[in-house]
Structures are given as structure tokens and as C-alpha cells.
Short mmCIF file of C-alpha atoms and ligand atoms in Angstrom, two decimals:
data_model
loop_
_atom_site.label_atom_id
_atom_site.label_comp_id
_atom_site.label_asym_id
_atom_site.label_seq_id
_atom_site.Cartn_x
_atom_site.Cartn_y
_atom_site.Cartn_z
CA MET J 1 -21.19 -5.89 -66.16
CA MET J 2 -23.97 -6.25 -63.69
CA VAL J 3 -25.15 -2.82 -62.21
CA ALA J 4 -23.98 -3.56 -58.87
CA SER J 5 -22.19 -6.57 -58.98
CA PRO J 6 -18.86 -6.35 -57.28
CA GLY J 7 -19.90 -6.91 -54.01
CA GLN J 8 -16.61 -5.34 -53.09
CA ILE J 9 -16.90 -1.95 -54.63
CA PRO J 10 -19.47 -0.10 -52.84
CA PRO J 11 -21.63 2.16 -54.97
CA ALA J 12 -21.54 5.91 -53.68
CA PRO J 13 -25.11 6.90 -52.88
CA ARG J 14 -26.59 8.44 -55.71
CA GLU J 15 -28.44 11.73 -56.53
CA ILE J 16 -29.79 12.66 -59.65
CA PRO J 17 -27.30 14.92 -61.39
CA ILE J 18 -28.04 18.57 -61.66
CA GLY J 19 -28.36 19.30 -65.82
CA ALA J 20 -28.04 15.87 -66.44
CA SER J 21 -29.64 14.75 -69.84
CA GLU J 22 -32.74 12.97 -70.07
CA GLU J 23 -30.98 9.68 -70.80
CA GLU J 24 -28.91 10.41 -67.30
CA LEU J 25 -31.64 11.01 -65.64
CA ILE J 26 -33.48 7.76 -66.67
CA LEU J 27 -30.23 5.49 -65.90
CA ALA J 28 -29.90 7.34 -62.62
CA PHE J 29 -33.39 6.86 -61.76
CA LEU J 30 -32.80 3.04 -62.65
CA ALA J 31 -29.73 2.48 -61.00
CA GLU J 32 -31.19 3.50 -57.58
CA ALA J 33 -33.67 1.08 -57.75
CA GLY J 34 -31.08 -1.46 -58.34
CA GLU J 35 -30.23 -4.37 -59.96
CA GLU J 36 -33.78 -6.12 -58.23
CA GLU J 37 -36.30 -3.39 -58.90
CA PHE J 38 -38.48 -3.04 -61.09
CA VAL J 39 -39.52 0.96 -62.06
CA SER J 40 -42.94 1.51 -63.62
CA GLY J 41 -42.77 3.87 -66.82
CA GLU J 42 -45.73 5.96 -65.02
CA ALA J 43 -43.02 6.45 -61.95
CA ILE J 44 -40.36 7.64 -64.35
CA CYS J 45 -42.87 9.96 -66.23
CA ASP J 46 -43.89 11.14 -63.13
CA LYS J 47 -40.50 11.80 -61.51
CA LEU J 48 -38.62 13.19 -64.92
CA GLY J 49 -41.56 14.77 -66.37
CA LEU J 50 -41.32 12.83 -69.78
CA SER J 51 -44.20 11.47 -71.61
CA ARG J 52 -44.45 7.67 -72.32
CA ALA J 53 -43.29 7.36 -75.93
CA GLU J 54 -40.44 9.93 -74.82
CA VAL J 55 -39.41 7.30 -72.19
CA PHE J 56 -39.69 4.60 -74.46
CA ARG J 57 -37.67 5.90 -76.90
CA HIS J 58 -34.90 6.92 -74.63
CA VAL J 59 -34.18 3.45 -73.23
CA ASN J 60 -33.95 2.05 -76.50
CA SER J 61 -31.45 4.43 -77.59
CA LEU J 62 -29.98 3.43 -73.78
CA ARG J 63 -30.27 -0.23 -75.11
CA SER J 64 -28.77 0.04 -78.29
CA GLN J 65 -25.62 2.21 -76.34
CA GLY J 66 -25.20 -1.30 -74.78
CA TYR J 67 -27.25 -0.84 -71.43
CA ARG J 68 -29.46 -4.13 -70.73
CA ILE J 69 -32.77 -2.89 -69.93
CA ASP J 70 -35.33 -5.59 -68.74
CA ALA J 71 -39.26 -4.29 -69.53
CA LEU J 72 -42.35 -6.42 -68.36
CA GLN J 73 -45.50 -4.72 -69.44
CA ALA J 74 -47.35 -4.70 -65.96
CA LYS J 75 -43.93 -3.87 -63.81
CA GLY J 76 -41.89 -1.30 -65.78
CA TYR J 77 -38.24 -1.12 -66.52
CA LYS J 78 -35.11 -2.86 -65.00
CA LEU J 79 -31.36 -1.72 -65.66
CA VAL J 80 -29.34 -5.29 -65.82
CA GLU J 81 -26.32 -4.53 -66.87
CA VAL J 82 -24.43 -1.35 -68.20
CA PRO J 83 -21.84 -1.07 -70.35
CA ASP J 84 -17.97 -1.15 -69.21
CA ARG J 85 -17.10 2.34 -70.40
CA LEU J 86 -16.34 5.30 -69.06
CA THR J 87 -18.37 8.03 -70.29
CA GLN J 88 -20.73 10.89 -69.05
CA LEU J 89 -23.28 8.38 -69.13
CA GLU J 90 -21.57 5.56 -67.57
CA LEU J 91 -20.17 7.46 -64.61
CA ARG J 92 -22.42 10.64 -63.73
CA PRO J 93 -25.35 8.40 -62.24
CA LEU J 94 -22.37 6.85 -60.02
CA ILE J 95 -20.85 10.31 -59.19
CA ASN J 96 -21.90 12.38 -56.05
CA THR J 97 -18.71 13.82 -54.70
CA ARG J 98 -18.84 17.98 -54.29
CA ASP J 99 -15.72 18.67 -56.03
CA ILE J 100 -14.19 15.67 -57.34
CA GLY J 101 -15.30 14.33 -60.56
CA SER J 102 -18.12 17.01 -60.79
CA THR J 103 -17.21 17.97 -63.81
CA LEU J 104 -15.84 15.40 -66.05
CA HIS J 105 -13.71 15.44 -69.62
CA CYS J 106 -14.07 11.79 -71.41
CA PHE J 107 -12.14 10.60 -74.36
CA GLY J 108 -11.90 7.81 -76.21
CA GLU J 109 -8.21 8.07 -76.65
CA VAL J 110 -5.52 10.83 -75.90
CA THR J 111 -1.82 11.40 -75.70
CA SER J 112 -1.74 11.63 -71.94
CA THR J 113 -4.87 12.36 -69.47
CA ASN J 114 -2.16 14.48 -67.69
CA ASP J 115 -1.24 16.47 -70.20
CA VAL J 116 -5.14 17.31 -71.38
CA ALA J 117 -5.56 18.44 -67.59
CA LYS J 118 -2.59 20.46 -67.74
CA MET J 119 -3.87 22.41 -70.95
CA LEU J 120 -7.54 22.64 -69.39
CA ALA J 121 -5.88 23.97 -66.06
CA GLU J 122 -4.20 26.47 -68.25
CA GLU J 123 -7.38 27.29 -69.65
CA GLY J 124 -8.91 28.05 -66.40
CA ALA J 125 -10.25 24.44 -65.59
CA THR J 126 -12.02 24.53 -61.90
CA HIS J 127 -10.78 22.64 -58.69
CA GLY J 128 -11.97 18.64 -58.95
CA GLU J 129 -12.32 18.46 -62.96
CA VAL J 130 -11.57 15.44 -64.14
CA VAL J 131 -10.00 14.11 -67.31
CA ILE J 132 -10.67 10.17 -68.29
CA ALA J 133 -9.73 8.18 -71.11
CA GLU J 134 -10.43 4.57 -72.39
CA SER J 135 -6.76 4.71 -73.36
CA GLN J 136 -3.21 6.83 -73.93
CA THR J 137 -1.07 6.47 -76.68
CA HIS J 138 1.63 8.08 -74.51
CA GLY J 139 0.95 7.18 -71.06
CA ARG J 140 3.62 8.45 -68.64
CA GLY J 141 4.83 7.32 -65.42
CA ARG J 142 7.44 8.92 -62.74
CA ARG J 143 10.91 9.37 -63.45
CA GLY J 144 10.87 9.77 -67.43
CA ARG J 145 8.94 5.87 -67.79
CA SER J 146 5.72 4.94 -69.38
CA TRP J 147 2.38 3.83 -68.46
CA ILE J 148 0.86 0.90 -70.77
CA SER J 149 -2.48 2.27 -71.29
CA PRO J 150 -4.57 -0.55 -73.28
CA HIS J 151 -8.00 0.37 -74.43
CA GLY J 152 -10.99 0.01 -72.31
CA ARG J 153 -9.35 -2.30 -69.86
CA ASN J 154 -8.08 0.10 -66.83
CA LEU J 155 -8.85 3.48 -65.10
CA TYR J 156 -6.37 6.54 -66.61
CA CYS J 157 -7.17 9.32 -65.04
CA SER J 158 -6.29 13.10 -64.37
CA VAL J 159 -7.44 15.50 -61.73
CA ILE J 160 -7.32 18.91 -61.10
CA LEU J 161 -6.55 20.25 -58.05
CA ARG J 162 -6.40 23.70 -56.57
CA PRO J 163 -5.65 23.98 -52.99
CA ASP J 164 -5.09 26.53 -51.14
CA LEU J 165 -1.52 25.83 -49.89
CA PRO J 166 2.14 26.87 -50.55
CA PRO J 167 4.15 24.74 -53.41
CA SER J 168 6.14 23.22 -50.37
CA ARG J 169 3.39 21.10 -49.50
CA ALA J 170 2.35 19.84 -52.74
CA PRO J 171 3.89 16.68 -52.26
CA GLU J 172 1.48 15.79 -49.34
CA LEU J 173 -1.28 15.51 -52.17
CA THR J 174 0.26 12.63 -53.52
CA LEU J 175 0.51 10.73 -50.27
CA VAL J 176 -3.41 11.62 -49.87
CA ALA J 177 -4.00 10.29 -53.25
CA ALA J 178 -2.36 6.93 -52.63
CA VAL J 179 -3.94 6.29 -49.17
CA ALA J 180 -7.56 6.95 -51.03
CA LEU J 181 -6.22 4.64 -54.03
CA CYS J 182 -5.26 1.71 -51.49
CA GLU J 183 -8.13 1.83 -49.25
CA VAL J 184 -10.36 1.65 -52.41
CA LEU J 185 -8.43 -1.13 -53.98
CA GLN J 186 -8.79 -3.08 -50.39
CA GLN J 187 -12.34 -2.60 -50.15
CA ALA J 188 -12.67 -3.90 -53.90
CA GLY J 189 -11.14 -7.09 -52.41
CA ALA J 190 -6.97 -6.81 -53.24
CA ALA J 191 -4.35 -6.56 -50.20
CA ALA J 192 -2.77 -3.74 -51.34
CA ALA J 193 -0.42 -1.69 -49.31
CA ILE J 194 1.63 1.35 -50.40
CA LYS J 195 5.15 1.59 -51.46
CA TRP J 196 6.88 4.96 -51.02
CA PRO J 197 5.74 7.31 -52.19
CA ASN J 198 2.78 6.45 -54.16
CA ASP J 199 2.79 3.18 -55.84
CA VAL J 200 0.20 0.79 -54.82
CA LEU J 201 1.33 -3.22 -54.44
CA VAL J 202 -0.40 -6.18 -54.32
CA ARG J 203 1.61 -9.42 -53.05
CA GLY J 204 4.76 -6.99 -54.06
CA ARG J 205 3.40 -6.53 -57.71
CA LYS J 206 2.27 -3.06 -59.07
CA ILE J 207 -1.20 -2.10 -59.45
CA ALA J 208 -1.31 1.11 -59.55
CA GLY J 209 0.28 4.24 -59.79
CA LEU J 210 0.25 7.86 -59.12
CA LEU J 211 1.92 10.97 -61.27
CA THR J 212 1.41 14.48 -59.81
CA GLU J 213 2.54 17.46 -61.72
CA LEU J 214 2.79 20.90 -60.62
CA GLN J 215 2.29 24.70 -61.55
CA ALA J 216 3.13 27.12 -58.71
CA ASP J 217 4.93 30.68 -58.08
CA THR J 218 6.97 31.04 -54.98
CA GLU J 219 4.12 31.64 -52.46
CA LYS J 220 1.14 29.75 -54.04
CA ILE J 221 0.33 26.47 -55.96
CA GLY J 222 -1.91 27.12 -59.29
CA HIS J 223 -2.69 24.11 -60.06
CA VAL J 224 -2.00 20.25 -59.38
CA ILE J 225 -2.43 17.40 -61.84
CA LEU J 226 -3.28 14.25 -60.17
CA GLY J 227 -2.69 10.91 -62.80
CA MET J 228 -3.87 8.17 -61.57
CA GLY J 229 -3.63 4.75 -63.35
CA VAL J 230 -4.88 1.49 -62.27
CA ASN J 231 -5.13 -1.95 -64.12
CA LEU J 232 -8.50 -3.22 -63.78
CA ASN J 233 -8.91 -5.79 -66.15
CA SER J 234 -5.59 -6.25 -67.64
CA PRO J 235 -4.60 -9.35 -68.37
CA LEU J 236 -0.95 -10.42 -68.17
CA GLU J 237 -0.55 -10.48 -71.56
CA ASP J 238 -0.91 -6.52 -71.50
CA PHE J 239 2.31 -6.16 -69.55
CA THR J 240 5.43 -6.19 -71.87
CA PRO J 241 7.58 -9.57 -70.64
CA ASP J 242 9.99 -7.27 -68.98
CA VAL J 243 7.64 -6.17 -66.54
CA ARG J 244 5.08 -8.98 -66.35
CA ALA J 245 6.50 -10.62 -63.01
CA ALA J 246 6.39 -7.15 -61.46
CA ALA J 247 2.67 -6.01 -62.61
CA THR J 248 -1.01 -7.02 -61.63
CA SER J 249 -4.40 -5.94 -62.07
CA LEU J 250 -7.65 -6.12 -59.39
CA MET J 251 -8.81 -8.69 -62.05
CA LEU J 252 -6.03 -11.02 -61.75
CA GLU J 253 -5.90 -10.15 -58.20
CA ARG J 254 -9.88 -11.34 -57.22
CA GLY J 255 -10.41 -13.35 -60.15
CA GLN J 256 -13.75 -11.32 -61.52
CA HIS J 257 -14.12 -8.73 -63.56
CA VAL J 258 -13.65 -5.23 -62.42
CA PRO J 259 -16.91 -2.35 -63.27
CA ARG J 260 -14.41 0.34 -64.18
CA ALA J 261 -17.12 2.84 -63.55
CA LEU J 262 -18.01 2.07 -60.13
CA PHE J 263 -14.62 1.70 -59.23
CA THR J 264 -13.76 5.14 -60.53
CA ALA J 265 -16.76 6.78 -58.67
CA ALA J 266 -15.64 5.07 -55.59
CA CYS J 267 -11.90 6.05 -55.92
CA PHE J 268 -13.46 9.69 -56.63
CA THR J 269 -15.40 8.98 -53.24
CA ARG J 270 -12.57 8.31 -51.38
CA LEU J 271 -10.10 10.91 -52.34
CA GLU J 272 -12.63 13.68 -51.75
CA GLU J 273 -13.00 12.59 -48.41
CA TRP J 274 -9.48 11.84 -47.59
CA LEU J 275 -8.53 16.10 -49.63
CA ASP J 276 -11.15 17.37 -46.96
CA THR J 277 -9.36 15.57 -43.91
CA HIS J 278 -6.20 16.79 -45.30
CA GLU J 279 -7.68 20.54 -45.26
CA ALA J 280 -9.27 20.48 -42.10
CA LYS J 281 -7.05 18.31 -39.99
CA GLY J 282 -3.64 18.70 -41.85
CA PHE J 283 -1.17 16.34 -42.93
CA GLU J 284 -0.75 14.44 -39.41
CA GLU J 285 -3.98 12.51 -40.36
CA ILE J 286 -2.62 11.47 -43.80
CA ARG J 287 0.46 10.43 -42.29
CA LYS J 288 -0.62 8.19 -39.64
CA ALA J 289 -3.13 6.51 -43.00
CA TRP J 290 -0.41 6.45 -45.04
CA ARG J 291 2.12 4.25 -42.21
CA ASP J 292 -1.12 1.83 -41.63
CA LEU J 293 -1.01 1.11 -45.01
CA SER J 294 2.39 1.18 -46.07
CA GLU J 295 4.47 -1.79 -47.30
CA THR J 296 7.95 0.23 -46.73
CA LEU J 297 8.06 0.79 -43.28
CA GLY J 298 10.31 -1.52 -41.37
CA ARG J 299 11.76 -2.78 -44.58
CA ASP J 300 15.57 -3.19 -46.06
CA VAL J 301 15.27 -0.50 -49.04
CA PHE J 302 17.70 0.42 -51.77
CA VAL J 303 17.78 4.16 -52.47
CA ARG J 304 18.70 5.53 -55.83
CA ALA J 305 18.44 9.54 -55.68
CA ASP J 306 20.60 11.92 -58.10
CA GLY J 307 23.53 9.75 -58.68
CA LYS J 308 23.60 8.41 -54.73
CA GLU J 309 22.47 5.44 -54.28
CA PHE J 310 22.03 3.25 -50.71
CA ALA J 311 21.23 0.86 -48.75
CA GLY J 312 19.22 1.10 -45.51
CA VAL J 313 16.45 0.43 -43.41
CA ALA J 314 13.00 2.92 -44.09
CA GLU J 315 12.22 4.15 -41.01
CA ASP J 316 9.51 6.53 -41.25
CA ILE J 317 7.92 9.37 -43.13
CA ASP J 318 8.69 12.96 -41.99
CA PRO J 319 6.10 15.58 -41.08
CA SER J 320 6.67 16.28 -44.96
CA GLY J 321 6.06 13.08 -46.44
CA ALA J 322 9.98 12.49 -46.69
CA LEU J 323 11.14 9.00 -45.85
CA MET J 324 13.74 8.47 -43.38
CA VAL J 325 16.25 5.81 -43.88
CA ARG J 326 18.73 4.91 -41.43
CA SER J 327 21.85 4.14 -43.55
CA GLY J 328 25.38 3.63 -41.64
CA GLY J 329 24.24 4.53 -38.82
CA ARG J 330 22.68 8.19 -40.05
CA LEU J 331 19.39 9.08 -40.80
CA GLU J 332 19.08 10.12 -44.30
CA ARG J 333 15.98 12.10 -45.50
CA VAL J 334 14.69 10.98 -49.05
CA LEU J 335 12.61 13.33 -50.98
CA ALA J 336 12.94 12.40 -54.93
CA ALA J 337 14.43 8.68 -55.62
CA ASP J 338 13.71 5.40 -56.26
CA VAL J 339 12.92 2.93 -53.42
CA GLU J 340 13.23 -0.46 -54.16
CA LEU J 341 12.00 -3.13 -51.38
CA LEU J 342 14.86 -5.84 -50.75
CA ARG J 343 13.75 -9.35 -49.27
CA GLU J 344 14.43 -10.32 -46.02
CA SER J 345 18.20 -9.86 -45.29
CA GLU J 346 19.04 -9.24 -48.82
CA HIS J 347 21.62 -6.22 -49.48
CA ALA J 348 21.79 -5.86 -53.16
CA PRO J 349 19.55 -5.03 -55.58
CA HIS J 350 16.94 -6.84 -57.82
CA ASP J 351 14.00 -6.95 -59.86
CA ASP J 352 11.46 -4.29 -58.49
CA PRO J 353 8.01 -3.22 -59.26
CA GLU J 354 9.89 0.73 -59.49
CA SER J 355 12.93 -0.27 -61.51
CA SER J 356 11.33 -2.31 -63.92
CA GLY J 357 8.08 -0.24 -64.16
CA PRO J 358 4.97 -2.46 -64.42
CA GLY J 359 2.03 -1.54 -65.41
CA THR J 360 4.46 0.39 -67.84
C1 BTN G 401 4.04 5.44 -61.88
O1 BTN G 401 3.55 4.93 -60.76
O2 BTN G 401 5.28 5.59 -62.40
C2 BTN G 401 2.85 6.64 -62.51
C3 BTN G 401 2.02 6.05 -63.05
C4 BTN G 401 0.65 7.01 -63.47
C5 BTN G 401 -0.03 6.60 -64.63
C6 BTN G 401 -1.19 8.10 -64.96
S1 BTN G 401 -2.53 7.12 -66.26
C7 BTN G 401 -3.45 8.61 -65.86
C8 BTN G 401 -2.06 9.28 -65.90
N1 BTN G 401 -2.21 10.13 -67.39
C9 BTN G 401 -0.71 9.43 -67.33
O3 BTN G 401 0.26 10.04 -68.45
N2 BTN G 401 -0.06 9.26 -66.44
C10 BTN G 401 -0.66 9.07 -65.11
#
């Protein structure tokens, strides 16, 4: 993977992270210079207060971890390729958010990043801490579904949020995250759109999903775990035959491998921006953006909610994020349900991303 190869995923502006290891500092410095520029050994020594021998040792250690760093005697070092891993080493130089991802917990394999994040939140983890894993053995989706999580291909992460909101407003956060995720996918070259409440689809196929879990008392939210699963580099074979037709990945959509660390950093940046907007201006701004990105509004839908099933037309989301569906002359307010998008003038349910659980 090239340092800044994706073109469509702009890296977050970088700053040297506080408290970073010497290897992270060197990487951040080289990454800052970009793919084209050599950085002199002397400049690295001066900037980081290291000796030539220490820089050389760290560069060799980075190479042994999969980094390709070119060296020219008269010019210095150039970072040419970084390994496609999601560890502190790859992520920290790219992350430049205030809260989201400023503390990272990176794992090779976990049951579910939401489970680990919940445990950390109960132990006092702060707003914005993120759990990331290369694979999940029990990745979870909405409504008891599973989320297929093959090793090293996609993004599986959970963000711990501690918003100053009453519990009744927690569902808004899922829509905030759906807007952020959808925009990053669009920026990365996919024609992404949101299916209510929180699936991101491309050409009607599911590319990403969100699983939000809440801990609250009657007055106040304790924490929200925002689980995000994005199919980045999965080939179709990763999806089981029953969901294959309803799933996709960013690589399949744009025909190019996705640099996962860059994508992840871009998600954190955009999520923080939209969370800030939500905090400063309220849900109305999110509602506007969500409407613009929606694939649901104006469509014929089939709703399955707590034993109740009906067809109708999705008209809008209300000021709390509920879907408003016109059915048999009545306007139904849908809060927790499976919503299937029907094709034009179709009134019976059929294969649908959500009902067949793509990416799961
Ligand atoms: C859905 O569309 O049903 C939601 C899928 C959410 C999957 C993500 S992957 C990271 C986090 N950990 C989990 O176990 N689930 C979420």
C-alpha cells in the first residue's frame, strides 16, 4: 500500500502525536513529507533529538515490520509503502482528531469490538476512546445477526461516546455516524447512500453497518458504544452465498485496494466533525444531511416491527430520527424495525440487504 495512494481518501492533516514512541515519531515525520520527498537523517535527528545510530536502528526496525523506507546517502529517507495493518504504529501518525481515536486499543482478534469497548467503558474509559480489531470471532449486527469479520481485510471498530444528552436522544447518534460514514465512503469513490436507520449501501448492496449500544439511567446517558463495520477489502468470496448478492466492499466498488489506516483516520475525522455539529447545532443539521444522503426517502418500503408488518412509502425522518411511513392513508412512526426497500411498484418483500444480512 502506498503512503498516500488512494487519491480519493484525503489523509487527515497530521501533527506529531504527543506521547508517541520514537518509531511513531519517525513515521509521522516521514509521512508528513509524503511519497515524493526524502527527509535527511540530520533533519530527523534535529527534530526528534535522536542520534544518527538511533534513527538508523528505528528505520531498520520499521522495515522489519513491513514498512518500505528508501534510503539515499545524500538525501536521507523516504517512506514509500506502509503495511496494511491497523495498529497504533500505522494509525497514530494519521489521526489528528481531538477526541475520536486519540486513545486507541488495537487488537489482533476479539469476540466483538463492541464487547471490549463496553468492558473498557465500564472500567472508566473516556469519550472518544476506540477499540479496533483485525478480526472478530463473534462480530455482531443489528437484531441478533452476525457480522462476518475476516482477518486483516476490513474495518471493525467501536467508539466509546459519553455525550451530554438524555437517553431519549441516543438514537440521533447512530444517524450522525451514518452521515459521517456515508460521506467518507463517497469521498473514497463509492456511490454510497444511507438506508434507514444506519446501513450504508452502494448500488443497493450493503457496504457498512452500525451497531449502537447504550448504557443509561433515566436521566442521563452513561456511555454509548458506536460499533462500525465497513467492508473495505473483502472479495465477494468472503460473503456467504446467501448474502453475496446483497453485499459489497469498497475494493469491489472502485477496483482498487483500500489503505485501511487512511480510511479509518478519515472516518474518525469526519465523525468528530459531525458530532461537533450535532452538539453545537442540534439534530436538525444532521437530519438535513441524512435526508440528502438517504436512499430510503421517497421509496416504497416494507416494514417489519415487533410483530407488525406493513408496506408504505417512506416520507421523511422526524425530529427524533424515526422513519415516517405513509401506509393506507395513515402516517406511521417507525422507531425500531427492519425496513426493506422495494423496487419500483413492487409490494411484496424480496431479497434485501438488511433482511438477508449482507456483510454478516
Ligand atoms: C448491522 O448492520 O447490523 C450492524 C453491523 C455492525 C458491525 C460492527 S463491526 C464492529 C462492531 N463490533 C461488532 O460486533 N459489531 C460492530
